[in-house]
Coordinates of C-alpha atoms in Angstrom, one line a residue:
X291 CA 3.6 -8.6 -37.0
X292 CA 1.5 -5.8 -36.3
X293 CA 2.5 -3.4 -34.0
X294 CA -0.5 -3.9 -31.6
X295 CA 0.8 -7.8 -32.2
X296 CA 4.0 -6.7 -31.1
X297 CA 3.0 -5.2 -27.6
X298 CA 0.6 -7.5 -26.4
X299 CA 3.4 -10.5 -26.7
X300 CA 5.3 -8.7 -24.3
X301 CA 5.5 -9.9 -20.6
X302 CA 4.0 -7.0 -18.9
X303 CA 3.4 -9.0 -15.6
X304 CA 6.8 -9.5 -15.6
X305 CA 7.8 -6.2 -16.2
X306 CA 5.3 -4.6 -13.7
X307 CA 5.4 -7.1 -11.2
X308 CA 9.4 -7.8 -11.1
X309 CA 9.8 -4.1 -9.9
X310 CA 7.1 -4.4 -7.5
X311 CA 8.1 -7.2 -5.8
X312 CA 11.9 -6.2 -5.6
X313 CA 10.5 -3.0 -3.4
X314 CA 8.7 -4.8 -1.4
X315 CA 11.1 -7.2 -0.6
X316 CA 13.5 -4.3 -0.5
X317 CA 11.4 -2.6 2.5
X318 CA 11.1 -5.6 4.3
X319 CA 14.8 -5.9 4.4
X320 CA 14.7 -2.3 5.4
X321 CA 12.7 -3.3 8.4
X322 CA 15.1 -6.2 9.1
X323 CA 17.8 -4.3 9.2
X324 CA 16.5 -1.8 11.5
X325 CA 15.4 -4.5 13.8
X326 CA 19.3 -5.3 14.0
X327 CA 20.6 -2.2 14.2
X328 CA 18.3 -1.9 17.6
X329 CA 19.2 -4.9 19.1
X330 CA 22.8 -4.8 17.8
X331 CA 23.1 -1.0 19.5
X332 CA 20.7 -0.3 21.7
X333 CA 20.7 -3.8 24.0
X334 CA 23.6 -5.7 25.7
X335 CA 24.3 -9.4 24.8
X336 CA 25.4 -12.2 27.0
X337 CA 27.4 -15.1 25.5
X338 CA 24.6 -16.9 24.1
X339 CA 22.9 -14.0 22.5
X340 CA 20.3 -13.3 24.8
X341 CA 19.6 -9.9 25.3
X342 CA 20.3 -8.7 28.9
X343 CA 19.3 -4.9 29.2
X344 CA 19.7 -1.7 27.5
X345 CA 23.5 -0.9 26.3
X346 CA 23.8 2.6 29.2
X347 CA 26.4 5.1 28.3
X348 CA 27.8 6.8 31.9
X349 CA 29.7 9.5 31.7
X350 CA 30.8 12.4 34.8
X351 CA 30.7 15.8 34.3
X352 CA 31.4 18.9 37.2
X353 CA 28.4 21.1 37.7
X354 CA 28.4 24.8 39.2
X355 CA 26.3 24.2 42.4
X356 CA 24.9 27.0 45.2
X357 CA 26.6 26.8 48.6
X358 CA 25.4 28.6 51.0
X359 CA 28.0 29.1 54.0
X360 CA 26.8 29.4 57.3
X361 CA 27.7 33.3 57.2
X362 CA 24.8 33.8 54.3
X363 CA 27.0 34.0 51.7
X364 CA 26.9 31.8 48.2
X365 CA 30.0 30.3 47.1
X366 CA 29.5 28.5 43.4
X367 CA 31.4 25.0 44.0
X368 CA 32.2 22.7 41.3
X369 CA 30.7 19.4 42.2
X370 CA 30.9 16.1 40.0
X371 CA 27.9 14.5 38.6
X372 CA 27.4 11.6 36.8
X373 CA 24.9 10.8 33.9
X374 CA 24.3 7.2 32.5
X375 CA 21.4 7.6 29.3
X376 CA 20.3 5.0 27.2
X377 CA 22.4 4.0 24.3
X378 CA 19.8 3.8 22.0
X379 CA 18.1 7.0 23.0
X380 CA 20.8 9.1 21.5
X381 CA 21.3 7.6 18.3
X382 CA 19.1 8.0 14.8
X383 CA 16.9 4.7 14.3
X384 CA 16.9 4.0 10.5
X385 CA 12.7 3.3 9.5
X386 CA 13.3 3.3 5.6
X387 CA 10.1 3.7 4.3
X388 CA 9.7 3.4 0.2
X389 CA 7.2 6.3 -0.2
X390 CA 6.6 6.2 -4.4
X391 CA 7.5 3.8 -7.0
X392 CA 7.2 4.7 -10.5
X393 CA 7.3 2.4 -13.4
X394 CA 8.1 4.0 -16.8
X395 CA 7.8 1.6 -20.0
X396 CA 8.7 2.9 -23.3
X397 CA 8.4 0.6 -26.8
X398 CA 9.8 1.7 -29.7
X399 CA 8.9 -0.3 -32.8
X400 CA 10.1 0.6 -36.3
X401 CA 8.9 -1.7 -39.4
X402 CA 10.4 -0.4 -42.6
X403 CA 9.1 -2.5 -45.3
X404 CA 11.2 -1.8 -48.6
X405 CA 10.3 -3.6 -52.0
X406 CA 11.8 -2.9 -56.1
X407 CA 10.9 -4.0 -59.1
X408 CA 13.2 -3.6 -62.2
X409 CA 12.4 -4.2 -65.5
X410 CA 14.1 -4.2 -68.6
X411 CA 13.5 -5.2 -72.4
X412 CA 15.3 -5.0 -75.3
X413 CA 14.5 -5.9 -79.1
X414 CA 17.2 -5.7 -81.7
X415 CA 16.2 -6.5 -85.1
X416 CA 18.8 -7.3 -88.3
X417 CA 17.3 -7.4 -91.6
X418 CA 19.3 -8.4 -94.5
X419 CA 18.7 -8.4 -98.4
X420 CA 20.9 -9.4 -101.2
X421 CA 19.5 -9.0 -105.3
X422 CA 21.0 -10.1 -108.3
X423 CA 20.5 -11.6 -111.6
X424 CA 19.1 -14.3 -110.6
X425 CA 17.8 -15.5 -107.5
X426 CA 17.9 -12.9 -104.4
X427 CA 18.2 -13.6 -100.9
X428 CA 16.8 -11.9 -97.6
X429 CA 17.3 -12.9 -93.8
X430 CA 16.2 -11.6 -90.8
X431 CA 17.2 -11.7 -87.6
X432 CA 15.3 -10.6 -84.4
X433 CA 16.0 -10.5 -81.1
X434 CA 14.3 -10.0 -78.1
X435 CA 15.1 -9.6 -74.1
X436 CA 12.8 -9.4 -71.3
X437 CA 14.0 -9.0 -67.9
X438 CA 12.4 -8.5 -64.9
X439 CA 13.8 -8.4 -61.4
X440 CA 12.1 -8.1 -57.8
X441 CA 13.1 -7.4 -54.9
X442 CA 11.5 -7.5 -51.0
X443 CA 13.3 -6.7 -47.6
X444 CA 11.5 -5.6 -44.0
X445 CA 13.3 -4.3 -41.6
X446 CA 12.0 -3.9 -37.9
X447 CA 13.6 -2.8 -34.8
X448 CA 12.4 -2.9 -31.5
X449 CA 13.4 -0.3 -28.8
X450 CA 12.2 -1.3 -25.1
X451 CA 13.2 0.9 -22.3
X452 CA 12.1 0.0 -18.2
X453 CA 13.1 2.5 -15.9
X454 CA 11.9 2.3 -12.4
X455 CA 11.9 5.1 -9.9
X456 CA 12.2 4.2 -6.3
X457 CA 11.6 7.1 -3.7
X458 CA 12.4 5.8 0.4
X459 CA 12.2 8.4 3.0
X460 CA 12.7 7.7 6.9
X461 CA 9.8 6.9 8.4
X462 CA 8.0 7.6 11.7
X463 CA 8.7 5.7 14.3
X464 CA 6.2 2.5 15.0
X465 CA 4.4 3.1 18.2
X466 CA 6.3 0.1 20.3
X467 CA 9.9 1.6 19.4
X468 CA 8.4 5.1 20.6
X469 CA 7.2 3.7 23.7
X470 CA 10.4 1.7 23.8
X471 CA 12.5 5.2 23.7
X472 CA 10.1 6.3 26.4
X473 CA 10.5 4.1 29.1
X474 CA 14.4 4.3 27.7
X475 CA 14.2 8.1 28.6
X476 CA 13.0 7.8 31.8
X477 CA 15.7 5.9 32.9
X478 CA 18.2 9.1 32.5
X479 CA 19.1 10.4 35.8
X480 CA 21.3 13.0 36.8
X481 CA 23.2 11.8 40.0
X482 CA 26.1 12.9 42.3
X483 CA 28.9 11.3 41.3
X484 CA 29.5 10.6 45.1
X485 CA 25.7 9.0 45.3
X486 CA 26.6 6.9 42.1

């Protein structure tokens, strides 16, 4: 089979599209999985599932705070705050984004086509006389070989090689998760921890 022969038998579709499809399947299970990791994190659950408000981390801290004493003077008094942000605001949001996909294809095809042809002959002659008196004899004797011998062999191997480069970087944020965050941020309020 030609070699042109070869390659056009082979199942490029297959080979191009197989790739293809696995990324894109591969980044819509990228966005899947973020869109779990946002309601798994970032929201609180009631026993059914539902999805009852943002997941609030509150935390108190002391803060150095200006008194001012009825003499005029400033005293610096320790006062406890509290802070409750967002869960969701403080973490990473995975956006896997497959930026580049390369296909590389190599075909190797070696055709070694090997053939010998041997030939041999051989011719033996024997010639033989006797003479006397009388009658006289001769003989002969010949011999002859022929021999020929052929031989035929092809050899071809095939080499195929698929390597696919996948490049994924994190992605921008869609606009509804960045409004999300917003309103999310908003919500962060430093408080007395007395007013709390």
């Amino acid at each position: 089979m030609a070699i042109g022969d070869e390659l056009s038998s082979l199942n490029f579709e297959a080979m191009i599209g197989g790739p293809l499809s696995a990324v894109i399947k591969a980044q819509a299970q990228a966005a899947v999985t973020s869109v779990d990791f946002i309601k798994a994190v970032g929201f609180d659950h009631d026993n059914s599932g539902n999805i009852t408000g943002p997941t609030m981390v509150s935390f108190k801290y002391q803060k150095p705070i200006e008194k001012k004493n009825s003499d005029g003077s400033i005293d610096i008094v320790p006062t406890d705050y509290s802070l409750t942000v967002p869960f969701l605001t403080m973490l990473p949001i995975p956006f896997i984004r497959v930026e580049e996909t390369t296909i590389d294809f190599n075909a190797k095809i070696t055709a070694v086509q090997e053939s010998s042809s041997t030939t041999s002959m051989g011719l033996n002659t024997e010639l033989q006389a006797k003479a006397g008196w009388g009658w006289g004899s001769a003989s002969l004797k010949v011999n002859f070989s022929y021999k020929k011998s052929t031989s035929e062999s092809q050899k071809v191997e095939r080499t195929y090689s698929l390597s696919v480069h996948v490049r994924a970087v994190q992605d921008e944020l869609p606009a509804g998760t960045e409004r999300l965050l917003g309103i999310l941020e908003n919500n962060i309020k430093e408080v007395p921890a007395s007013a709390s």
